[in-house]
Amino acid sequence: MIDLHTHSTASDGTDSPARLVEVAARAGIGTLAITDHDTTSGWAEAAEAAGRFQVSLVRGAEISAIARTPGWGTGVHLLAYLHDPTHPDLLGETERTRADRESRARRMVDLLAEDFPITWDDLLAQTKPGTTLGRPHLADALVVAGVVRDRDEAFATILRPGTRYYVGHYAPDAVAAVRAVRAAGGVPVLAHPGADARGRIVPDSTIEELAAAGLAGLEVDHRDHTPDTRRRLRDLAESLGLLVTGSSDFHGAGKQNRIGENTTAPAVLEAIADQGALEVLG
Ligand code: AMP
Ligand code: ZN
Ligand code: FE
Ligand code: FE
C-alpha cells in the first residue's frame, strides 16, 4: 500500500514524525509520504523511523498557495515530493507563509479571546516548537478550554471562514509555487482539487494553467471527493497527461481520515520517483 499524503506534529497532525511512520507500518503501508504544511522539519525524524520500521519514505510537503481565479483568488494545496528542501525560491516562500501563519494565529487568538477563555500560551501548549501553525491548533486550544468538543466542531462553527474570528494568511501564487517546486527538483501534485465541501475549488482552466507550468499530477482519490468528482478529475488528468494519485491525508487523531484509506498505484509512485531530485528512502 502506498499512501502519499500524511501529516505529523511538524504541522497539524497529532503523531510525531516517528510515530506516524510506526502507525503506517502497523497499518501495512509499504511506502509513506510525509507531507506537512509548508515545512520539511519532520523529514529527519521520519527518515530515522522509516529505517527502523522498514517503511519506504517519500519526503514531501503540502505547500499553501493561492490560484488566480476570476473574482477572488482560491486557496489551493500543492503536494511537493522529493524536492531539495534548501532550494531558496521554495524555501523563501514557505518561510514567508509560516511566519504569516504565526501572525495570523496571533490575530485569531486575539479575536477569539474577546469571547472565549483562550490565550497565546494555551495555543503554544498545543504545539511543538517550530510547528507550522494552523487552525487545527486553535481548535485544540478551544477543546482544552471546553468551548468545543473536537476539531470537527471547531471547524464547523467558530473557525469557519466568514466568522468574525477567521483571518487568512499569506501564500504564494499557485503557478509560481508549481514552478518553484520544479526548480527545487520536486514533483508537484495538486492536493484534493475537488474538495468543494470545505471551500471554493478551482475551475478546470486553472488546472490547465498549472499543468502548463509543470504540474505533475492530481490527487484524485481523497475522502473529500465524491465518486462523480473522482471520475471527472480522472478524465481531466488523462486529457492533460497528468499522474493520478490517491492518499489518506491522515492527521492522526485530529481528523477522521484513516491512514491508507486511499492509495496510489505503484507505477505512479515510480513515475514520481523518476521525476524527483531525491531518492525514495528504504
Ligand atoms: P489552516 O491551513 O490553518 O487554514 O487550516 C486548514 C487545515 O485544517 C487543513 O490542513 C485541514 O487538514 C485541517 N482541517 C480542515 N477541516 C478540518 C476538520 N473538520 N477537522 C480537523 N482538521 C481540519
Ligand atoms: Zn492539515
Ligand atoms: Fe490540504
Ligand atoms: Fe493535507
CSV table of C-alpha atoms and ligand atoms in Angstrom, one decimal:
chain,number,residue,atom,x,y,z
A,1,MET,CA,0.0,0.0,0.0
A,2,ILE,CA,1.3,3.4,-1.0
A,3,ASP,CA,0.0,6.5,0.9
A,4,LEU,CA,1.4,9.8,-0.3
A,5,HIS,CA,-0.2,12.5,1.9
A,6,THR,CA,0.0,12.5,5.7
A,7,HIS,CA,0.7,15.0,8.5
A,8,SER,CA,2.7,14.9,11.7
A,9,THR,CA,3.2,17.3,14.6
A,10,ALA,CA,5.6,19.2,12.3
A,11,SER,CA,2.3,20.7,11.2
A,12,ASP,CA,-1.3,19.8,12.2
A,13,GLY,CA,-1.1,16.1,12.6
A,14,THR,CA,-1.2,14.7,16.1
A,15,ASP,CA,1.5,12.0,15.8
A,16,SER,CA,5.2,12.8,15.9
A,17,PRO,CA,7.0,12.0,12.6
A,18,ALA,CA,8.5,8.8,14.1
A,19,ARG,CA,5.1,7.7,15.5
A,20,LEU,CA,3.5,8.5,12.1
A,21,VAL,CA,5.9,6.1,10.4
A,22,GLU,CA,5.2,3.5,13.1
A,23,VAL,CA,1.4,3.9,12.6
A,24,ALA,CA,1.9,3.5,8.9
A,25,ALA,CA,4.0,0.3,9.3
A,26,ARG,CA,1.4,-1.2,11.6
A,27,ALA,CA,-1.4,-0.4,9.1
A,28,GLY,CA,0.5,-2.3,6.4
A,29,ILE,CA,1.7,0.8,4.4
A,30,GLY,CA,4.8,-0.1,2.4
A,31,THR,CA,5.5,3.4,1.1
A,32,LEU,CA,4.6,6.6,3.0
A,33,ALA,CA,4.9,10.2,2.2
A,34,ILE,CA,5.2,12.8,5.0
A,35,THR,CA,3.7,16.0,3.7
A,36,ASP,CA,3.4,18.6,6.5
A,37,HIS,CA,2.1,22.0,5.7
A,38,ASP,CA,4.8,24.4,4.4
A,39,THR,CA,7.7,22.6,6.2
A,40,THR,CA,10.2,19.8,5.9
A,41,SER,CA,11.1,19.8,9.5
A,42,GLY,CA,9.7,16.3,10.2
A,43,TRP,CA,11.9,14.6,7.5
A,44,ALA,CA,14.9,13.7,9.6
A,45,GLU,CA,12.9,12.0,12.4
A,46,ALA,CA,10.6,10.3,9.9
A,47,ALA,CA,13.7,9.0,7.9
A,48,GLU,CA,15.2,7.5,11.0
A,49,ALA,CA,12.0,5.8,11.9
A,50,ALA,CA,11.4,4.6,8.3
A,51,GLY,CA,14.7,2.6,8.6
A,52,ARG,CA,13.6,1.1,11.9
A,53,PHE,CA,10.1,0.2,10.8
A,54,GLN,CA,11.1,-0.8,7.2
A,55,VAL,CA,8.8,1.6,5.5
A,56,SER,CA,9.8,3.3,2.3
A,57,LEU,CA,9.7,7.1,2.8
A,58,VAL,CA,8.8,9.8,0.2
A,59,ARG,CA,9.9,13.1,1.6
A,60,GLY,CA,7.4,15.8,0.8
A,61,ALA,CA,5.4,18.8,1.9
A,62,GLU,CA,2.0,20.4,1.3
A,63,ILE,CA,2.5,23.9,0.1
A,64,SER,CA,-0.2,26.5,0.7
A,65,ALA,CA,-0.8,28.6,-2.4
A,66,ILE,CA,-3.4,30.9,-4.0
A,67,ALA,CA,-4.6,30.4,-7.5
A,68,ARG,CA,-5.6,33.4,-9.5
A,69,THR,CA,-9.2,32.7,-10.3
A,70,PRO,CA,-11.9,35.0,-11.6
A,71,GLY,CA,-13.0,37.4,-8.9
A,72,TRP,CA,-11.4,36.1,-5.7
A,73,GLY,CA,-8.2,34.1,-5.5
A,74,THR,CA,-8.8,30.5,-4.4
A,75,GLY,CA,-6.6,28.8,-1.8
A,76,VAL,CA,-5.1,25.5,-3.0
A,77,HIS,CA,-2.7,22.9,-1.6
A,78,LEU,CA,0.2,21.7,-3.7
A,79,LEU,CA,1.9,18.5,-2.7
A,80,ALA,CA,5.6,18.6,-3.4
A,81,TYR,CA,7.6,15.4,-3.5
A,82,LEU,CA,11.3,14.6,-3.4
A,83,HIS,CA,12.5,18.2,-3.7
A,84,ASP,CA,15.7,19.9,-2.4
A,85,PRO,CA,14.5,21.4,0.9
A,86,THR,CA,17.2,24.0,0.8
A,87,HIS,CA,16.3,25.5,-2.6
A,88,PRO,CA,16.0,29.2,-2.0
A,89,ASP,CA,12.9,30.0,-4.0
A,90,LEU,CA,10.6,27.4,-2.5
A,91,LEU,CA,12.1,27.7,1.0
A,92,GLY,CA,11.7,31.5,0.9
A,93,GLU,CA,8.0,31.2,0.1
A,94,THR,CA,7.3,28.5,2.7
A,95,GLU,CA,9.2,30.5,5.4
A,96,ARG,CA,7.2,33.6,4.5
A,97,THR,CA,4.0,31.6,4.7
A,98,ARG,CA,5.0,30.1,8.0
A,99,ALA,CA,5.8,33.5,9.5
A,100,ASP,CA,2.5,34.9,8.4
A,101,ARG,CA,0.7,31.8,9.7
A,102,GLU,CA,2.1,32.7,13.1
A,103,SER,CA,1.0,36.4,12.9
A,104,ARG,CA,-2.4,35.1,11.7
A,105,ALA,CA,-2.7,32.7,14.6
A,106,ARG,CA,-1.9,35.6,17.0
A,107,ARG,CA,-4.6,37.7,15.4
A,108,MET,CA,-7.1,34.9,15.6
A,109,VAL,CA,-6.2,34.2,19.3
A,110,ASP,CA,-6.8,38.0,20.0
A,111,LEU,CA,-10.2,37.9,18.3
A,112,LEU,CA,-11.2,34.6,20.0
A,113,ALA,CA,-10.0,35.9,23.4
A,114,GLU,CA,-12.7,38.6,23.2
A,115,ASP,CA,-15.4,35.8,23.6
A,116,PHE,CA,-13.6,32.7,24.8
A,117,PRO,CA,-11.1,31.8,27.5
A,118,ILE,CA,-8.1,31.2,25.3
A,119,THR,CA,-4.6,32.8,25.3
A,120,TRP,CA,-1.5,32.6,23.1
A,121,ASP,CA,0.1,30.3,25.8
A,122,ASP,CA,-2.8,28.0,25.5
A,123,LEU,CA,-2.2,27.7,21.8
A,124,LEU,CA,1.6,27.1,22.3
A,125,ALA,CA,0.7,24.4,24.8
A,126,GLN,CA,-0.9,22.5,21.9
A,127,THR,CA,2.2,22.7,19.6
A,128,LYS,CA,5.8,21.7,19.4
A,129,PRO,CA,8.3,24.5,18.8
A,130,GLY,CA,8.7,25.1,15.1
A,131,THR,CA,5.4,23.6,14.1
A,132,THR,CA,3.6,25.2,11.1
A,133,LEU,CA,0.7,26.8,13.0
A,134,GLY,CA,-2.8,26.3,11.7
A,135,ARG,CA,-6.5,26.5,12.7
A,136,PRO,CA,-6.3,22.9,14.0
A,137,HIS,CA,-4.1,24.1,16.8
A,138,LEU,CA,-6.6,26.8,17.6
A,139,ALA,CA,-9.2,24.1,17.6
A,140,ASP,CA,-7.2,22.1,20.1
A,141,ALA,CA,-6.9,25.0,22.4
A,142,LEU,CA,-10.6,25.6,22.2
A,143,VAL,CA,-11.2,21.9,23.1
A,144,VAL,CA,-9.0,22.2,26.1
A,145,ALA,CA,-10.8,25.4,27.1
A,146,GLY,CA,-14.1,23.4,26.9
A,147,VAL,CA,-15.5,25.6,24.1
A,148,VAL,CA,-15.9,22.8,21.6
A,149,ARG,CA,-15.9,19.0,21.7
A,150,ASP,CA,-13.3,18.4,18.9
A,151,ARG,CA,-11.6,19.8,15.8
A,152,ASP,CA,-14.6,19.0,13.6
A,153,GLU,CA,-16.9,21.0,15.8
A,154,ALA,CA,-14.5,23.9,15.8
A,155,PHE,CA,-14.2,23.9,12.0
A,156,ALA,CA,-17.9,23.6,11.6
A,157,THR,CA,-18.6,26.6,13.8
A,158,ILE,CA,-16.1,29.1,15.2
A,159,LEU,CA,-13.1,28.6,12.9
A,160,ARG,CA,-15.0,28.6,9.6
A,161,PRO,CA,-14.1,31.3,7.0
A,162,GLY,CA,-16.6,34.0,7.3
A,163,THR,CA,-16.9,34.0,11.1
A,164,ARG,CA,-15.6,37.1,12.9
A,165,TYR,CA,-12.6,35.1,14.2
A,166,TYR,CA,-11.3,33.9,10.8
A,167,VAL,CA,-8.2,35.5,9.4
A,168,GLY,CA,-6.4,34.4,6.2
A,169,HIS,CA,-2.7,34.1,5.7
A,170,TYR,CA,-0.1,34.8,3.0
A,171,ALA,CA,0.5,32.1,0.4
A,172,PRO,CA,2.4,32.3,-2.9
A,173,ASP,CA,0.7,32.3,-6.3
A,174,ALA,CA,-0.1,28.7,-7.4
A,175,VAL,CA,1.6,28.9,-10.8
A,176,ALA,CA,4.8,30.3,-9.1
A,177,ALA,CA,4.6,27.6,-6.5
A,178,VAL,CA,4.4,24.9,-9.2
A,179,ARG,CA,7.5,26.4,-10.9
A,180,ALA,CA,9.3,26.7,-7.5
A,181,VAL,CA,8.7,23.0,-6.7
A,182,ARG,CA,10.0,22.0,-10.1
A,183,ALA,CA,13.0,24.4,-9.8
A,184,ALA,CA,13.8,22.6,-6.5
A,185,GLY,CA,13.7,19.3,-8.3
A,186,GLY,CA,10.4,18.3,-6.8
A,187,VAL,CA,7.3,16.7,-8.2
A,188,PRO,CA,4.2,18.9,-7.8
A,189,VAL,CA,0.8,17.3,-7.4
A,190,LEU,CA,-2.4,19.3,-6.7
A,191,ALA,CA,-4.0,18.1,-3.4
A,192,HIS,CA,-7.7,17.4,-3.2
A,193,PRO,CA,-8.6,19.7,-6.2
A,194,GLY,CA,-12.3,18.8,-6.0
A,195,ALA,CA,-12.9,19.2,-2.2
A,196,ASP,CA,-15.8,21.6,-2.6
A,197,ALA,CA,-17.4,20.9,0.8
A,198,ARG,CA,-14.6,22.7,2.6
A,199,GLY,CA,-14.4,25.8,0.4
A,200,ARG,CA,-14.1,27.2,-3.1
A,201,ILE,CA,-12.4,24.9,-5.7
A,202,VAL,CA,-10.5,25.9,-8.9
A,203,PRO,CA,-12.1,25.6,-12.3
A,204,ASP,CA,-10.6,23.2,-14.9
A,205,SER,CA,-9.0,26.2,-16.7
A,206,THR,CA,-6.8,26.8,-13.6
A,207,ILE,CA,-5.7,23.1,-13.6
A,208,GLU,CA,-4.8,23.5,-17.3
A,209,GLU,CA,-2.7,26.6,-16.4
A,210,LEU,CA,-0.9,24.7,-13.6
A,211,ALA,CA,-0.3,21.8,-15.9
A,212,ALA,CA,1.3,24.1,-18.4
A,213,ALA,CA,3.5,25.5,-15.6
A,214,GLY,CA,4.8,21.9,-14.8
A,215,LEU,CA,2.2,20.3,-12.6
A,216,ALA,CA,2.8,16.5,-12.5
A,217,GLY,CA,-0.4,15.1,-11.1
A,218,LEU,CA,-3.8,15.4,-9.5
A,219,GLU,CA,-4.7,13.8,-6.1
A,220,VAL,CA,-8.0,12.2,-7.3
A,221,ASP,CA,-8.7,9.5,-4.7
A,222,HIS,CA,-9.3,11.6,-1.5
A,223,ARG,CA,-12.1,11.3,1.0
A,224,ASP,CA,-13.3,14.8,0.2
A,225,HIS,CA,-14.1,13.8,-3.4
A,226,THR,CA,-17.4,12.2,-4.4
A,227,PRO,CA,-17.4,9.3,-6.9
A,228,ASP,CA,-18.6,11.8,-9.5
A,229,THR,CA,-15.8,14.2,-8.7
A,230,ARG,CA,-13.2,11.4,-8.9
A,231,ARG,CA,-14.5,10.4,-12.4
A,232,ARG,CA,-14.3,14.0,-13.6
A,233,LEU,CA,-10.8,14.5,-12.2
A,234,ARG,CA,-9.6,11.2,-13.6
A,235,ASP,CA,-10.8,12.3,-17.1
A,236,LEU,CA,-9.2,15.7,-16.7
A,237,ALA,CA,-5.9,14.1,-15.6
A,238,GLU,CA,-5.9,11.8,-18.6
A,239,SER,CA,-6.6,14.6,-21.1
A,240,LEU,CA,-3.8,16.8,-19.6
A,241,GLY,CA,-1.3,13.9,-19.3
A,242,LEU,CA,-1.2,14.2,-15.5
A,243,LEU,CA,-0.5,11.4,-13.0
A,244,VAL,CA,-3.3,10.3,-10.7
A,245,THR,CA,-2.6,9.8,-7.0
A,246,GLY,CA,-4.7,8.7,-4.1
A,247,SER,CA,-4.0,9.3,-0.4
A,248,SER,CA,-5.4,9.5,3.1
A,249,ASP,CA,-4.5,13.0,4.2
A,250,PHE,CA,-4.1,11.4,7.6
A,251,HIS,CA,-3.8,13.8,10.6
A,252,GLY,CA,-3.6,11.3,13.4
A,253,ALA,CA,-6.4,11.8,16.0
A,254,GLY,CA,-7.1,15.3,14.5
A,255,LYS,CA,-9.4,14.1,11.7
A,256,GLN,CA,-11.5,11.1,10.8
A,257,ASN,CA,-9.2,10.1,7.9
A,258,ARG,CA,-7.7,6.6,8.4
A,259,ILE,CA,-4.1,6.0,7.2
A,260,GLY,CA,-4.2,4.1,3.9
A,261,GLU,CA,-7.9,4.7,3.2
A,262,ASN,CA,-6.9,5.8,-0.3
A,263,THR,CA,-3.8,4.7,-2.1
A,264,THR,CA,-1.6,5.3,-5.1
A,265,ALA,CA,-0.7,2.8,-7.8
A,266,PRO,CA,2.9,1.5,-7.8
A,267,ALA,CA,3.5,2.7,-11.4
A,268,VAL,CA,2.6,6.3,-10.4
A,269,LEU,CA,5.0,6.1,-7.4
A,270,GLU,CA,7.7,5.0,-9.9
A,271,ALA,CA,7.0,8.0,-12.1
A,272,ILE,CA,7.2,10.4,-9.2
A,273,ALA,CA,10.4,8.8,-8.0
A,274,ASP,CA,11.9,9.1,-11.6
A,275,GLN,CA,11.0,12.8,-11.7
A,276,GLY,CA,12.1,13.8,-8.2
A,277,ALA,CA,15.6,15.1,-7.2
A,278,LEU,CA,15.7,13.0,-4.0
A,279,GLU,CA,15.6,9.2,-3.6
A,280,VAL,CA,12.7,7.4,-2.0
A,281,LEU,CA,14.3,6.1,1.2
A,282,GLY,CA,14.4,2.4,2.0
B,1,AMP,P1,-5.4,26.4,8.0
B,1,AMP,O1,-4.4,26.0,6.9
B,1,AMP,O2,-4.7,26.9,9.2
B,1,AMP,O3,-6.4,27.4,7.5
B,1,AMP,O4,-6.2,25.1,8.4
B,1,AMP,C1,-6.6,24.2,7.5
B,1,AMP,C2,-6.2,22.8,7.9
B,1,AMP,O5,-7.2,22.4,8.8
B,1,AMP,C3,-6.2,21.8,6.7
B,1,AMP,O6,-4.9,21.3,6.6
B,1,AMP,C4,-7.1,20.7,7.2
B,1,AMP,O7,-6.4,19.5,7.1
B,1,AMP,C5,-7.5,21.0,8.6
B,1,AMP,N1,-8.9,20.8,8.7
B,1,AMP,C6,-9.9,21.2,7.9
B,1,AMP,N2,-11.1,20.8,8.4
B,1,AMP,C7,-10.9,20.1,9.5
B,1,AMP,C8,-11.7,19.4,10.4
B,1,AMP,N3,-13.0,19.4,10.3
B,1,AMP,N4,-11.1,18.8,11.4
B,1,AMP,C9,-9.8,18.8,11.5
B,1,AMP,N5,-8.9,19.4,10.7
B,1,AMP,C10,-9.5,20.1,9.7
B,2,ZN,ZN,-3.8,19.9,7.7
B,3,FE,FE,-4.7,20.0,2.2
B,4,FE,FE,-3.2,17.7,4.0
